[in-house]
Coordinates of C-alpha atoms in Angstrom, one line a residue:
Chain A
M1 CA 53.9 24.2 -11.7
F2 CA 55.2 25.5 -15.1
I3 CA 54.5 25.6 -19.0
K4 CA 56.7 23.4 -20.9
E5 CA 55.7 23.6 -24.8
L6 CA 53.0 25.6 -26.1
H7 CA 51.5 25.2 -29.6
L8 CA 49.2 28.3 -31.4
L9 CA 46.8 27.9 -34.3
N10 CA 45.1 30.9 -35.2
F11 CA 44.7 32.4 -32.0
R12 CA 44.6 36.2 -32.0
N13 CA 47.6 37.1 -34.6
Y14 CA 49.7 34.1 -34.8
E15 CA 49.0 31.7 -37.7
R16 CA 50.8 28.9 -36.5
E17 CA 53.6 28.5 -33.6
E18 CA 55.4 26.2 -31.7
L19 CA 57.2 27.3 -28.6
Q20 CA 59.0 25.3 -25.9
F21 CA 59.6 26.7 -22.2
E22 CA 62.0 26.2 -19.1
P23 CA 60.8 26.8 -15.3
G24 CA 62.7 30.4 -14.5
I25 CA 62.0 34.0 -16.0
C26 CA 61.2 34.0 -19.6
V27 CA 61.3 37.6 -21.1
I28 CA 59.1 38.1 -24.3
R29 CA 60.4 41.4 -26.1
G30 CA 58.5 43.1 -29.1
D31 CA 57.3 46.2 -30.3
N32 CA 53.7 47.5 -30.2
G33 CA 51.3 45.3 -31.5
Q34 CA 53.9 42.8 -32.5
G35 CA 51.8 39.7 -30.5
K36 CA 53.4 40.1 -26.7
S37 CA 50.2 40.2 -24.6
N38 CA 48.7 37.8 -26.8
L39 CA 51.0 35.1 -26.1
L40 CA 50.3 35.3 -22.6
E41 CA 46.8 35.2 -23.3
A42 CA 47.2 32.3 -25.1
I43 CA 49.1 30.5 -21.9
Y44 CA 46.1 32.0 -19.6
C45 CA 43.2 30.5 -22.1
L46 CA 45.4 27.1 -22.1
C47 CA 44.5 26.8 -18.7
F48 CA 41.7 28.4 -18.1
A49 CA 40.0 28.5 -21.4
R50 CA 38.9 32.2 -21.4
S51 CA 40.7 35.2 -21.7
F52 CA 41.9 37.4 -18.6
R53 CA 41.8 40.5 -20.5
N54 CA 37.4 39.6 -21.2
Y55 CA 38.0 39.5 -24.4
K56 CA 35.3 37.2 -26.4
E57 CA 35.9 33.9 -27.8
N58 CA 35.5 35.7 -31.3
D59 CA 37.8 37.8 -30.4
L60 CA 40.5 35.2 -29.3
V61 CA 40.3 33.8 -33.4
R62 CA 42.5 35.0 -35.9
W63 CA 40.9 37.7 -38.7
D64 CA 39.4 35.7 -41.5
T65 CA 39.8 32.2 -39.8
P66 CA 37.1 29.4 -38.7
Y67 CA 38.4 28.2 -35.4
Y68 CA 41.7 28.7 -33.1
Y69 CA 43.2 25.9 -31.5
L70 CA 46.1 26.1 -28.4
R71 CA 47.9 22.7 -27.3
G72 CA 50.1 22.8 -24.8
T73 CA 52.2 20.6 -22.2
I74 CA 52.3 21.8 -18.4
F75 CA 54.1 20.8 -15.4
L76 CA 52.1 20.3 -12.3
Q77 CA 51.4 18.0 -9.1
Q78 CA 54.7 16.5 -10.1
R79 CA 53.5 15.1 -13.8
F80 CA 52.8 16.6 -17.1
Y81 CA 49.7 17.3 -18.2
K82 CA 48.6 17.7 -22.3
L83 CA 46.5 20.3 -22.3
E84 CA 43.9 21.2 -25.6
V85 CA 41.6 24.0 -26.2
G86 CA 39.8 24.7 -29.5
Y87 CA 36.9 26.9 -30.2
E88 CA 34.7 27.3 -33.6
A89 CA 33.6 30.5 -34.0
Q90 CA 30.4 29.7 -36.2
K91 CA 29.2 27.0 -34.0
K92 CA 30.2 29.1 -31.4
R93 CA 31.7 26.0 -30.1
K94 CA 34.8 25.1 -27.2
V95 CA 36.2 21.6 -27.0
I96 CA 38.7 21.4 -23.5
K97 CA 41.0 18.5 -23.4
I98 CA 43.1 17.4 -21.1
D99 CA 45.4 13.7 -21.4
G100 CA 43.3 13.7 -24.7
K101 CA 40.5 13.1 -22.8
V102 CA 37.3 16.0 -23.4
V103 CA 36.2 17.6 -20.2
K104 CA 32.9 19.7 -19.5
R105 CA 34.2 23.2 -18.3
A106 CA 38.1 24.9 -17.8
G107 CA 39.1 21.8 -16.7
L108 CA 41.8 22.8 -14.8
E109 CA 39.8 25.7 -12.6
G110 CA 40.4 25.2 -9.1
R111 CA 43.8 23.7 -9.5
C112 CA 45.8 26.1 -12.0
P113 CA 48.1 27.8 -9.6
L114 CA 48.8 31.0 -12.0
V115 CA 48.8 34.6 -11.3
C116 CA 47.8 37.2 -13.5
F117 CA 49.4 40.9 -13.6
V118 CA 48.1 43.4 -16.1
P119 CA 48.2 47.4 -15.9
E120 CA 44.8 47.7 -14.7
D121 CA 45.5 45.9 -11.4
L122 CA 47.6 48.9 -10.6
E123 CA 44.9 51.0 -11.1
L124 CA 42.8 48.7 -8.8
I125 CA 42.4 50.9 -5.6
R126 CA 41.6 54.3 -7.8
R127 CA 38.9 52.3 -9.8
G128 CA 35.3 51.7 -9.0
P129 CA 34.2 48.8 -6.9
E130 CA 32.7 46.8 -10.0
E131 CA 36.0 46.7 -11.1
R132 CA 37.4 45.3 -7.7
R133 CA 34.4 42.9 -7.5
R134 CA 35.8 41.8 -10.9
F135 CA 39.6 41.3 -10.0
L136 CA 38.5 39.3 -7.1
D137 CA 36.1 36.7 -8.9
R138 CA 38.5 36.2 -11.8
E139 CA 41.4 35.6 -9.1
I140 CA 39.1 33.3 -6.6
S141 CA 37.4 31.3 -9.3
Q142 CA 40.9 30.3 -10.3
L143 CA 41.2 29.0 -6.6
Y144 CA 38.0 27.1 -6.1
P145 CA 36.6 24.8 -8.4
L146 CA 32.8 25.7 -8.0
Y147 CA 33.0 29.5 -7.9
G148 CA 33.0 30.4 -11.0
D149 CA 29.8 28.1 -11.4
W150 CA 27.5 29.6 -8.7
L151 CA 29.0 33.5 -10.1
S152 CA 27.6 32.6 -13.4
R153 CA 24.3 31.2 -11.7
Y154 CA 24.1 34.2 -9.3
N155 CA 24.1 36.6 -11.7
R156 CA 21.8 35.0 -13.9
V157 CA 19.2 35.3 -10.6
V158 CA 19.8 38.7 -10.3
Y159 CA 19.8 39.6 -13.8
Q160 CA 15.8 37.7 -13.7
K161 CA 15.1 39.6 -10.2
N162 CA 16.3 43.0 -11.7
R163 CA 13.4 42.3 -14.8
A164 CA 11.3 40.9 -12.3
L165 CA 11.6 44.3 -9.5
K166 CA 11.2 46.7 -12.8
E167 CA 8.2 45.1 -14.4
N168 CA 6.8 45.0 -10.9
W169 CA 5.9 41.1 -11.3
H170 CA 5.3 41.2 -7.9
S171 CA 2.0 42.8 -7.4
A172 CA 0.7 40.6 -10.3
H173 CA 1.8 37.7 -9.1
S174 CA 1.3 37.2 -5.1
G175 CA 4.4 37.9 -2.6
E176 CA 6.0 34.3 -4.0
F177 CA 7.0 35.5 -7.3
L178 CA 10.5 37.0 -5.5
K179 CA 10.5 34.6 -3.1
V180 CA 11.8 32.0 -5.6
W181 CA 14.2 34.2 -7.0
N182 CA 15.5 35.1 -3.4
K183 CA 15.9 31.9 -2.7
Q184 CA 18.4 30.8 -5.3
L185 CA 20.3 34.6 -4.4
I186 CA 20.3 33.7 -0.8
Y187 CA 21.7 29.8 -2.1
F188 CA 24.6 31.2 -4.2
G189 CA 25.0 34.4 -2.8
S190 CA 26.4 33.0 0.8
R191 CA 28.3 30.6 -0.6
I192 CA 29.9 33.3 -2.9
I193 CA 30.6 35.5 -0.1
K194 CA 32.1 32.8 2.3
Q195 CA 34.5 32.4 -0.5
R196 CA 35.6 35.6 -1.2
A197 CA 35.7 36.4 2.9
H198 CA 38.3 33.2 2.6
A199 CA 40.6 34.2 -0.1
V200 CA 40.6 37.9 0.8
A201 CA 41.5 37.1 4.3
A202 CA 43.7 35.2 3.2
W203 CA 45.7 37.6 0.9
G204 CA 45.4 40.1 3.4
K205 CA 47.1 38.2 5.7
L206 CA 50.5 37.5 3.1
A207 CA 50.2 41.5 1.6
A208 CA 50.0 42.9 5.6
R209 CA 53.6 41.4 6.2
N210 CA 54.4 42.1 2.2
Y211 CA 53.8 46.2 2.7
S212 CA 55.6 46.3 6.0
L213 CA 58.6 44.4 4.7
L214 CA 58.7 47.4 1.9
F215 CA 58.5 49.9 4.3
N216 CA 59.4 49.5 7.8
K217 CA 58.6 52.3 9.7
G218 CA 55.7 52.9 7.1
P219 CA 52.2 52.6 7.2
R220 CA 49.9 49.5 8.0
L221 CA 48.2 47.7 4.9
Q222 CA 45.1 46.5 5.2
I223 CA 43.4 44.7 2.8
K224 CA 39.4 44.5 3.6
Y225 CA 36.3 42.2 2.0
V226 CA 33.5 44.6 2.5
T227 CA 30.1 42.9 2.4
F228 CA 26.5 43.5 3.8
L229 CA 27.3 41.4 6.4
N230 CA 28.0 42.5 9.9
K231 CA 29.2 39.0 10.5
D232 CA 32.1 37.4 11.6
L233 CA 32.6 35.7 7.9
L234 CA 35.2 33.6 8.7
A235 CA 33.9 31.4 11.7
A236 CA 30.3 31.8 10.4
Q237 CA 28.8 28.3 9.3
P238 CA 27.2 28.4 5.7
E239 CA 23.3 28.2 7.5
E240 CA 24.3 31.5 9.4
I241 CA 25.1 33.2 6.6
E242 CA 22.1 32.0 4.5
A243 CA 19.9 33.5 7.5
A244 CA 21.9 36.7 7.6
F245 CA 21.2 37.3 3.8
K246 CA 17.6 35.9 4.2
A247 CA 16.9 38.7 7.3
R248 CA 18.6 41.6 5.3
L249 CA 16.3 40.9 2.2
A250 CA 13.7 40.9 4.2
A251 CA 14.3 44.3 5.9
A252 CA 15.1 45.8 2.5
A253 CA 12.3 43.9 -0.1
A254 CA 10.1 47.2 0.4
E255 CA 12.7 49.7 -1.0
E256 CA 13.3 46.9 -3.7
L257 CA 10.1 47.2 -5.0
Q258 CA 10.0 50.6 -4.4
R259 CA 13.4 51.3 -6.9
G260 CA 12.7 48.3 -9.1
F261 CA 16.1 47.2 -8.8
S262 CA 18.3 44.3 -6.5
L263 CA 20.0 45.5 -3.4
V264 CA 21.3 43.1 -1.1
G265 CA 23.8 40.7 -2.4
P266 CA 27.2 40.3 -3.2
H267 CA 27.0 42.1 -6.5
R268 CA 27.3 45.0 -4.4
D269 CA 30.3 44.0 -2.2
D270 CA 33.8 46.0 -2.7
L271 CA 37.8 45.3 -1.6
S272 CA 38.8 47.8 0.5
F273 CA 42.7 48.9 1.1
L274 CA 43.5 50.4 3.8
L275 CA 47.0 52.4 5.2
D276 CA 47.2 52.8 9.1
E277 CA 43.2 52.2 9.0
R278 CA 42.8 55.1 6.4
E279 CA 41.4 54.3 3.1
A280 CA 43.9 54.4 0.8
R281 CA 41.9 55.3 -1.9
R282 CA 41.6 58.3 -0.7
Y283 CA 44.4 59.7 1.4
A284 CA 47.2 57.6 -0.2
S285 CA 49.8 58.7 -3.1
H286 CA 50.0 57.0 -6.3
G287 CA 53.0 55.3 -5.3
Q288 CA 51.6 53.6 -2.2
Q289 CA 48.5 52.8 -3.9
R290 CA 50.6 50.7 -6.8
S291 CA 53.1 49.3 -3.9
A292 CA 49.9 47.9 -1.9
V293 CA 49.0 46.5 -5.7
I294 CA 52.1 44.7 -5.5
A295 CA 51.9 43.5 -1.9
L296 CA 48.8 42.1 -3.0
K297 CA 50.4 40.3 -5.9
A298 CA 53.4 39.2 -3.8
A299 CA 50.4 37.3 -1.3
Q300 CA 48.8 35.5 -4.4
L301 CA 52.0 34.1 -5.2
Q302 CA 52.8 33.2 -1.7
H303 CA 49.3 31.9 -0.9
Y304 CA 50.1 29.4 -3.5
N305 CA 53.4 28.5 -2.2
Q306 CA 51.3 27.5 1.2
Q307 CA 49.4 24.9 -0.6
K308 CA 53.0 23.4 -2.3
E309 CA 52.9 24.4 -5.9
K310 CA 55.0 26.7 -7.0
P311 CA 53.0 29.4 -9.2
V312 CA 53.4 30.7 -13.0
F313 CA 53.1 34.4 -13.0
I314 CA 52.4 36.7 -15.8
L315 CA 53.0 40.2 -16.4
D316 CA 51.6 41.8 -19.0
D317 CA 53.3 45.3 -19.8
V318 CA 53.5 46.6 -16.0
F319 CA 57.1 47.6 -16.7
S320 CA 56.7 50.1 -18.9
E321 CA 54.1 51.7 -15.8
L322 CA 56.8 51.9 -12.9
D323 CA 58.8 53.7 -11.5
A324 CA 62.4 52.6 -10.2
Q325 CA 61.3 52.0 -6.9
R326 CA 58.2 49.7 -7.9
R327 CA 59.8 48.4 -10.4
Q328 CA 62.5 46.3 -8.2
E329 CA 59.6 46.1 -5.6
C330 CA 58.1 44.1 -8.2
F331 CA 61.2 42.0 -9.7
N332 CA 61.5 40.7 -5.6
L333 CA 58.2 38.6 -6.4
F334 CA 60.0 36.7 -8.9
K335 CA 61.5 34.4 -6.3
D336 CA 58.2 33.3 -5.7
A337 CA 57.1 31.9 -8.7
G338 CA 58.3 28.7 -10.8
Q339 CA 58.2 30.4 -13.8
V340 CA 57.6 34.0 -14.8
F341 CA 56.6 35.3 -18.1
L342 CA 56.8 39.1 -18.8
T343 CA 56.6 41.1 -21.7
M344 CA 58.9 44.1 -22.1
T345 CA 58.6 46.3 -25.7
K346 CA 62.1 47.3 -26.6
K347 CA 62.8 50.6 -26.1
E348 CA 62.4 49.2 -22.5
A349 CA 65.6 50.6 -20.8
G350 CA 65.3 48.4 -17.6
F351 CA 66.1 45.5 -19.9
A352 CA 69.8 45.3 -20.0
T353 CA 69.8 46.4 -16.1
F354 CA 67.3 43.6 -15.9
R355 CA 69.5 40.7 -17.5
Q356 CA 72.3 41.8 -15.2
Q357 CA 70.2 41.2 -12.3
F358 CA 68.4 38.0 -12.8
A359 CA 70.6 36.2 -15.4
V360 CA 67.4 35.8 -17.7
P361 CA 67.1 32.1 -19.0
S362 CA 65.1 32.7 -21.9
V363 CA 64.2 35.5 -24.4
F364 CA 61.9 35.7 -27.0
H365 CA 61.3 38.4 -29.4
V366 CA 58.1 38.7 -31.0
Q367 CA 57.4 40.6 -34.2
R368 CA 53.8 39.8 -36.6
G369 CA 52.3 37.3 -34.7
R370 CA 55.9 35.1 -34.9
A371 CA 57.9 34.5 -31.7
R372 CA 61.9 33.8 -31.7
R373 CA 64.3 32.6 -29.3
E374 CA 67.1 35.4 -29.0
E375 CA 70.9 33.6 -28.0
Chain B
M1 CA 22.4 38.2 -56.6
L2 CA 24.4 35.3 -56.9
F3 CA 21.3 33.0 -57.4
S4 CA 17.4 33.3 -58.0
P5 CA 15.4 34.8 -55.9
A6 CA 13.7 32.0 -55.3
L7 CA 16.5 30.1 -53.9
T8 CA 17.7 32.8 -51.2
K9 CA 14.1 33.0 -50.4
L10 CA 14.4 29.5 -49.3
V11 CA 18.1 29.7 -47.9
E12 CA 16.3 32.7 -45.6
S13 CA 13.6 30.4 -44.5
L14 CA 15.8 28.0 -43.2
R15 CA 18.0 29.8 -41.8
R16 CA 15.3 30.7 -39.4
L17 CA 15.6 26.9 -37.9
P18 CA 17.5 26.5 -34.8
G19 CA 20.7 25.2 -34.8
I20 CA 20.9 26.5 -38.9
G21 CA 23.6 29.2 -40.0
P22 CA 23.9 30.4 -43.3
K23 CA 26.0 27.4 -44.3
T24 CA 24.4 24.7 -43.4
A25 CA 20.9 26.3 -44.9
L26 CA 22.9 26.7 -48.7
R27 CA 23.5 22.8 -48.2
L28 CA 20.0 21.8 -47.1
T29 CA 18.9 24.1 -50.0
F30 CA 20.9 22.6 -52.5
F31 CA 19.7 19.4 -51.4
I32 CA 15.8 20.3 -51.7
L33 CA 16.8 21.2 -55.2
S34 CA 18.5 17.8 -56.0
M35 CA 15.5 15.6 -54.7
R36 CA 12.6 14.6 -56.8
S37 CA 10.0 17.6 -57.3
G38 CA 7.1 14.4 -55.8
E39 CA 9.5 13.9 -53.0
V40 CA 9.7 18.2 -52.1
E41 CA 6.2 18.1 -52.4
E42 CA 5.4 16.2 -50.0
M43 CA 7.6 17.2 -47.5
A44 CA 6.1 20.5 -48.2
K45 CA 2.5 19.1 -47.8
A46 CA 4.0 17.3 -44.2
L47 CA 5.5 20.8 -42.9
V48 CA 1.3 22.3 -43.5
E49 CA -0.3 19.4 -42.2
A50 CA 1.4 19.2 -39.3
R51 CA 1.3 22.8 -38.5
Q52 CA -2.1 22.7 -39.0
K53 CA -3.3 19.4 -37.3
V54 CA -1.2 19.6 -34.4
K55 CA -2.0 21.5 -31.5
Q56 CA -1.7 21.3 -28.1
C57 CA -3.7 18.8 -25.6
S58 CA -6.4 20.6 -23.4
R59 CA -5.9 19.0 -20.2
C60 CA -2.0 18.4 -20.7
R61 CA -0.2 20.7 -23.0
N62 CA 1.5 18.0 -24.6
L63 CA 1.2 18.0 -28.5
T64 CA -1.9 16.0 -29.8
E65 CA -3.7 16.0 -33.1
E66 CA -6.9 15.4 -30.9
E67 CA -8.9 17.3 -27.9
L68 CA -7.1 15.0 -25.5
C69 CA -3.4 13.4 -26.3
P70 CA -3.1 9.3 -26.0
I71 CA -1.6 9.9 -22.4
C72 CA -4.6 11.6 -20.7
Q73 CA -7.1 9.3 -23.0
D74 CA -5.4 6.2 -21.4
S75 CA -7.6 5.4 -18.2
R76 CA -4.6 2.9 -17.3
R77 CA -2.3 5.5 -15.9
D78 CA -2.2 6.9 -12.5
S79 CA -4.2 9.9 -12.0
A80 CA -3.3 10.9 -8.9
L81 CA 0.4 11.3 -9.7
L82 CA 1.3 14.4 -11.9
C83 CA 4.6 15.0 -13.6
I84 CA 5.3 19.0 -14.7
V85 CA 8.1 19.2 -17.5
Q86 CA 9.4 22.5 -19.7
E87 CA 8.9 20.5 -23.3
P88 CA 7.1 18.4 -24.6
R89 CA 10.2 16.5 -25.6
D90 CA 11.2 15.6 -22.0
I91 CA 7.9 13.6 -22.1
L92 CA 9.2 11.4 -24.8
V93 CA 12.9 11.0 -22.5
I94 CA 10.5 10.1 -18.9
E95 CA 8.1 7.4 -20.8
K96 CA 11.2 6.2 -22.5
T97 CA 12.1 4.7 -19.0
G98 CA 8.8 3.1 -18.7
Q99 CA 9.0 3.7 -15.0
F100 CA 6.3 6.4 -14.8
R101 CA 2.8 5.5 -14.7
G102 CA 1.4 8.8 -13.9
L103 CA 0.2 12.6 -16.4
Y104 CA 1.5 15.1 -17.5
F105 CA 1.5 18.6 -17.3
V106 CA 3.7 20.7 -20.1
L107 CA 4.3 24.6 -19.2
H108 CA 6.5 25.4 -22.8
G109 CA 9.0 27.0 -20.9
A110 CA 10.2 28.1 -17.5
L111 CA 9.7 31.3 -15.2
S112 CA 12.0 33.6 -16.5
P113 CA 11.2 37.3 -16.6
V114 CA 13.4 38.6 -18.8
E115 CA 12.0 36.5 -21.5
G116 CA 8.6 37.9 -20.6
L117 CA 7.7 34.4 -19.0
G118 CA 5.1 34.5 -16.0
P119 CA 2.7 32.4 -14.6
D120 CA 0.3 32.8 -17.1
E121 CA 2.4 32.6 -20.1
L122 CA 2.9 29.1 -18.8
K123 CA -0.6 28.7 -18.1
I124 CA -0.3 27.7 -14.2
P125 CA -4.1 29.2 -14.1
L126 CA -5.0 26.1 -16.2
L127 CA -2.6 23.7 -14.1
L128 CA -4.7 25.3 -11.1
Q129 CA -8.1 24.4 -11.7
R130 CA -7.2 20.9 -12.8
L131 CA -5.3 20.5 -10.0
K132 CA -8.5 21.5 -7.4
E133 CA -10.4 18.5 -9.2
G134 CA -8.8 16.8 -6.3
V135 CA -7.6 14.2 -7.9
I136 CA -4.0 14.8 -8.1
E137 CA -1.9 13.8 -4.7
E138 CA 1.7 14.6 -5.9
V139 CA 3.3 16.2 -8.2
I140 CA 6.8 15.5 -9.4
V141 CA 8.3 18.9 -11.0
A142 CA 11.2 18.1 -13.2
T143 CA 11.9 21.1 -15.1
N144 CA 15.7 21.8 -15.5
P145 CA 18.1 21.9 -12.9
N146 CA 19.0 25.7 -13.7
V147 CA 18.2 29.0 -12.1
E148 CA 15.0 29.4 -14.3
G149 CA 14.1 25.8 -14.0
D150 CA 14.4 25.9 -10.2
A151 CA 12.3 29.1 -9.9
T152 CA 9.8 27.6 -11.6
A153 CA 10.1 24.2 -9.0
Y154 CA 10.1 26.6 -6.0
Y155 CA 7.3 28.9 -7.3
L156 CA 5.3 25.0 -7.9
A157 CA 6.1 24.7 -4.3
G158 CA 4.8 27.8 -2.9
L159 CA 1.5 27.4 -4.5
L160 CA 0.6 24.0 -4.3
K161 CA 1.9 23.0 -0.9
P162 CA -1.2 24.7 0.7
L163 CA -3.7 22.7 -1.2
G164 CA -2.4 19.7 0.9
I165 CA -0.9 18.2 -2.5
R166 CA 2.6 16.5 -2.1
V167 CA 5.0 18.5 -4.1
T168 CA 8.5 16.7 -5.0
R169 CA 11.4 17.9 -7.2
I170 CA 13.3 14.6 -9.5
G171 CA 16.9 13.9 -7.8
F172 CA 19.8 15.1 -9.8
G173 CA 23.4 13.9 -9.2
L174 CA 25.6 11.6 -11.0
P175 CA 25.1 9.8 -13.9
V176 CA 24.4 6.2 -13.3
G177 CA 27.5 3.7 -13.9
G178 CA 30.2 6.4 -14.1
D179 CA 32.6 6.6 -12.2
L180 CA 33.1 9.3 -10.0
E181 CA 36.7 10.6 -10.8
Y182 CA 34.5 12.1 -14.0
A183 CA 31.9 13.9 -12.6
D184 CA 31.6 17.9 -12.8
E185 CA 32.4 20.0 -9.2
L186 CA 28.9 21.0 -9.5
T187 CA 27.0 17.3 -10.1
M188 CA 29.0 16.6 -7.1
A189 CA 28.1 19.1 -4.9
R190 CA 24.2 18.7 -5.6
A191 CA 24.8 14.8 -4.9
L192 CA 26.4 15.3 -1.8
E193 CA 23.3 17.9 -0.9
A194 CA 20.5 15.3 -1.8
R195 CA 22.5 12.2 -0.3
R196 CA 20.2 9.5 1.2
E197 CA 20.4 7.7 3.4
I198 CA 20.6 3.5 2.9
T199 CA 17.3 1.9 4.1
S200 CA 18.1 -1.6 5.0

């Protein structure tokens, strides 16, 4: 896949901009606050109709304007697609079109191979389980078209169930009342668990190999999906997962009632990184932790390649955070991508060596919401 | 203040209506001010009259001006069949098909702890009372296909099945006449789950 054209209208700090890209590496340079990341945001938003930095829709609209509009052409599965995303702030109305036809939701979810790398990802191992779940959910909803739907319904059920538990609706309305939420918790939750287990297994295998290539004789990396079910999730049938989930809910029912919130389900899962069987969060150096994340990012790229489509790789301001070794590890990932967008500040010392190493085909210079191609 | 207090007050009242933002409220206000005063009085009277006269049917909670709504009064309808809907407007949609000859019960919402809507707020005790009369054999739950609508359906099934009443849920799936190609994934997944054997 690659992005060929991008038109921005009233998006973040861009009033109006039209850009052409080629496959390969594209560097976006500029000082802080000029709009480098916003350009990456526009590419992501064009493909998935949402922000990768968790911005609200209204924050994507340029200050004092009523709407944003993005249009672009991407090359995917041997053909060009014309994508459009528009959002009207006042009506809170979003329109997504593929080849001129209105589609219901983020049209390319599940079909668009794109991997993001943001500075927060580097601290993935150090941060809380909540961030790791957010990482999982963001990446997996890109992989599977139904995942995002399941997740939003699942979260809605948890929200409703928690309120019911907190206000003790159970005792007022007989034992049936929690059952109606648990039933849906099991339905959506089991599907989420299954999908997460599959994705983490696929990435984990590739990441382990990548890590051992980085450090031969170094520790062995394992990435594991930690959930409340002690089951071989990959081999289990959906009905088996549902039955195990149901049993765990039944066992925890009394405690849930007593504590007043939902205790069992994938909303409490985690992702665990192990180096030689020891928790990387506690025992690994900062550098090792970051290398493990880079190995995971490489795995995501390779996973798309296994599905016969070279992904687009977006790196937002990652290099300034990294030492020379980690930076080189990142550069090595580029061969697995069909197109790479990366931002660098003008002061970035690595740019000259980077340019020598890669013969970078296109460089854009960003200043106050305008992007100019550097010759 | 840019405009007169009376005008501002009208804008503010219109803004309370669903789907009306400040701009639309202002546009409607200017339109109302351009109408003949007789027309405006008629409109105001219609608002007050509707509010005073329209109430809930004592059997099904549909909107009506009488004790019983026209559907509940209609003796030709099948009183063994009851369809449960969330809103009165859902009755209109089902009636338009001309395919349903039973009676209705309107919940005016769905179970939602976060909005404070429980079985009592949906007047489920009233529904139970009616079912205990023993005439109804089948209940069709036609609540919305979302988390709250499904929860309501499960709740009703748990409550009514022990009474020996058949509880069914309306089918969900592909829009008739459409192409499979244009179905979104969730609808398609649900349609697959709710597949039916073809009888010859």
